[in-house]
């Protein structure tokens, strides 16, 4: 009979996700993971498999958490354009903080791991598509609200917003200032009208 788990798997997964997000996959050792997750090697392997399997779970966790937050923010926003503006401005607002300089875990993986690993590439692609669906929903709402012309293709704009978000996060990661990012955000938002 298997022993019951003596730790919170979701909390351990969150801790691992934060570590991968801060350090990247290659710079995160098994020892680092065991320390932050407060697990023995046997508990780690029994609960999460190996490092790569844990990383994949962390990517899914990140995508689900970000998607849930974006959808909740969109639902409570006064307008879809307010949601979009708040989303992009929040990136520039956090640009000079340690967390703001981590980028997007999904898109960090797109360049660091996806080209060399088909399974991770699929997770990254699925994550980008998930974000695109949320932006599509926001665009359709903004078109109904009259803030984005109805003759603009919402699929294309959604892809544009995914790439814009990724680019802004990458620029924040590389040291761009809040002021520089705000200037780019102005251009992004003008492009929607």
Coordinates of C-alpha atoms in Angstrom, one line a residue:
X1 CA 0.0 0.0 0.0
X2 CA 1.4 3.4 -1.0
X3 CA 2.2 5.9 1.7
X4 CA 0.2 9.1 1.6
X5 CA 1.8 12.2 0.3
X6 CA 3.3 14.3 3.1
X7 CA 3.5 17.5 1.1
X8 CA 1.3 19.7 -1.1
X9 CA 2.0 18.7 -4.7
X10 CA 0.5 22.0 -6.1
X11 CA 2.7 24.1 -3.7
X12 CA 5.8 22.0 -4.7
X13 CA 4.9 22.5 -8.4
X14 CA 4.5 26.2 -7.9
X15 CA 7.9 26.4 -6.1
X16 CA 9.5 24.5 -9.0
X17 CA 7.8 26.7 -11.6
X18 CA 9.1 29.9 -9.9
X19 CA 12.6 28.5 -9.9
X20 CA 12.6 27.4 -13.5
X21 CA 11.1 30.8 -14.4
X22 CA 13.8 32.7 -12.6
X23 CA 16.8 30.5 -13.6
X24 CA 15.8 28.7 -16.8
X25 CA 15.8 25.0 -17.3
X26 CA 19.5 24.4 -17.8
X27 CA 20.6 26.5 -14.9
X28 CA 18.2 24.7 -12.5
X29 CA 19.8 21.7 -10.9
X30 CA 18.0 18.7 -9.3
X31 CA 19.6 19.8 -6.0
X32 CA 18.0 23.3 -6.4
X33 CA 14.6 21.7 -7.1
X34 CA 14.8 19.4 -4.1
X35 CA 15.7 22.3 -1.9
X36 CA 13.0 24.7 -3.1
X37 CA 10.3 21.9 -3.2
X38 CA 11.5 20.5 0.2
X39 CA 11.5 17.0 -1.2
X40 CA 13.7 14.0 -1.0
X41 CA 14.9 12.4 -4.2
X42 CA 12.6 9.5 -3.8
X43 CA 9.5 11.7 -3.2
X44 CA 10.5 13.9 -6.2
X45 CA 10.8 11.0 -8.6
X46 CA 7.7 9.2 -7.3
X47 CA 5.6 12.4 -7.6
X48 CA 7.0 14.3 -10.6
X49 CA 9.1 11.8 -12.6
X50 CA 12.3 13.4 -13.8
X51 CA 13.4 17.0 -14.2
X52 CA 12.1 17.3 -17.8
X53 CA 8.7 15.8 -16.8
X54 CA 8.5 18.3 -13.9
X55 CA 9.4 21.2 -16.3
X56 CA 6.6 20.1 -18.6
X57 CA 4.2 20.1 -15.6
X58 CA 5.5 23.6 -14.7
X59 CA 4.8 24.9 -18.2
X60 CA 1.2 23.6 -18.1
X61 CA 0.8 25.1 -14.6
X62 CA 2.1 28.5 -15.8
X63 CA -0.1 28.5 -18.9
X64 CA -3.2 27.6 -16.8
X65 CA -2.5 30.2 -14.1
X66 CA -1.8 33.0 -16.6
X67 CA -4.8 32.0 -18.7
X68 CA -7.1 31.9 -15.7
X69 CA -5.9 35.4 -14.6
X70 CA -6.2 36.9 -18.0
X71 CA -9.8 35.6 -18.4
X72 CA -10.8 36.8 -14.9
X73 CA -9.3 40.3 -15.7
X74 CA -11.1 40.4 -19.0
X75 CA -14.4 39.4 -17.4
X76 CA -14.2 42.1 -14.7
X77 CA -12.8 44.9 -17.0
X78 CA -15.1 47.8 -17.8
X79 CA -14.2 47.4 -21.5
X80 CA -12.0 45.1 -23.5
X81 CA -9.7 48.0 -24.4
X82 CA -9.3 48.7 -20.7
X83 CA -8.3 45.1 -20.2
X84 CA -5.7 45.3 -23.1
X85 CA -4.3 48.6 -21.9
X86 CA -4.0 47.3 -18.3
X87 CA -2.4 44.1 -19.4
X88 CA 0.4 45.9 -21.4
X89 CA 0.9 48.7 -18.8
X90 CA 1.3 46.1 -16.1
X91 CA 4.3 44.7 -18.0
X92 CA 5.9 48.1 -18.1
X93 CA 5.1 48.8 -14.5
X94 CA 6.9 45.7 -13.3
X95 CA 9.8 46.1 -15.8
X96 CA 12.3 47.3 -13.1
X97 CA 11.4 44.5 -10.6
X98 CA 13.1 41.1 -10.4
X99 CA 9.8 39.4 -11.3
X100 CA 9.2 41.8 -14.1
X101 CA 12.6 40.8 -15.6
X102 CA 11.8 37.1 -15.9
X103 CA 9.8 37.3 -19.1
X104 CA 7.2 34.8 -19.9
X105 CA 8.0 31.2 -19.0
X106 CA 6.2 29.9 -22.1
X107 CA 8.1 32.2 -24.4
X108 CA 11.4 31.8 -22.6
X109 CA 11.0 28.1 -23.3
X110 CA 10.2 28.9 -27.0
X111 CA 13.7 30.1 -27.5
X112 CA 15.7 28.1 -24.9
X113 CA 14.1 24.6 -25.2
X114 CA 11.5 24.2 -27.9
X115 CA 13.9 24.2 -30.9
X116 CA 15.6 21.2 -29.4
X117 CA 12.7 19.3 -27.8
X118 CA 9.6 18.4 -29.7
X119 CA 7.5 17.7 -26.6
X120 CA 8.3 21.1 -25.0
X121 CA 7.8 22.7 -28.4
X122 CA 4.3 21.3 -28.5
X123 CA 3.6 22.7 -25.0
X124 CA 4.9 26.1 -26.0
X125 CA 2.8 26.1 -29.1
X126 CA -0.3 25.1 -27.1
X127 CA 0.4 27.9 -24.6
X128 CA 0.7 30.5 -27.4
X129 CA -2.6 29.3 -28.9
X130 CA -4.3 29.5 -25.5
X131 CA -3.1 33.1 -25.1
X132 CA -4.2 33.8 -28.6
X133 CA -7.7 32.5 -27.9
X134 CA -8.0 34.9 -24.9
X135 CA -6.9 37.9 -27.0
X136 CA -9.3 36.8 -29.7
X137 CA -12.1 36.9 -27.1
X138 CA -11.0 40.4 -26.0
X139 CA -10.8 41.6 -29.6
X140 CA -14.3 40.4 -30.4
X141 CA -15.6 42.1 -27.3
X142 CA -13.8 45.4 -28.2
X143 CA -15.3 45.2 -31.7
X144 CA -18.8 44.8 -30.2
X145 CA -18.0 47.8 -27.9
X146 CA -16.9 49.9 -30.9
X147 CA -13.3 50.3 -29.8
X148 CA -11.8 48.2 -32.6
X149 CA -13.1 48.4 -36.1
X150 CA -15.2 45.4 -37.0
X151 CA -13.5 45.1 -40.4
X152 CA -10.2 44.1 -38.8
X153 CA -9.5 40.4 -38.6
X154 CA -9.7 39.4 -34.9
X155 CA -7.5 36.3 -35.5
X156 CA -4.7 38.4 -37.0
X157 CA -5.0 41.0 -34.2
X158 CA -4.9 38.2 -31.6
X159 CA -1.6 36.9 -33.0
X160 CA -0.3 40.5 -33.1
X161 CA -1.1 40.8 -29.4
X162 CA 0.5 37.5 -28.5
X163 CA 3.7 38.6 -30.2
X164 CA 3.5 42.1 -28.8
X165 CA 3.1 40.7 -25.2
X166 CA 6.0 38.3 -25.8
X167 CA 8.2 41.1 -27.2
X168 CA 7.4 43.5 -24.3
X169 CA 8.2 40.8 -21.8
X170 CA 11.5 40.0 -23.5
X171 CA 12.4 43.6 -23.6
X172 CA 11.6 44.0 -19.9
X173 CA 13.8 40.9 -19.3
X174 CA 16.7 42.5 -21.3
X175 CA 16.5 45.8 -19.2
X176 CA 14.2 48.2 -21.1
X177 CA 12.9 50.9 -18.9
X178 CA 9.3 51.5 -18.0
X179 CA 9.4 54.7 -20.2
X180 CA 10.7 52.8 -23.2
X181 CA 8.1 50.1 -22.8
X182 CA 5.3 52.7 -22.4
X183 CA 6.3 54.3 -25.7
X184 CA 6.0 50.9 -27.4
X185 CA 2.7 50.1 -25.7
X186 CA 1.3 53.4 -27.2
X187 CA 2.2 52.1 -30.7
X188 CA 0.7 48.7 -30.0
X189 CA -2.6 50.1 -28.9
X190 CA -2.7 52.6 -31.8
X191 CA -2.3 49.6 -34.1
X192 CA -5.6 48.2 -32.9
X193 CA -7.7 51.2 -34.1

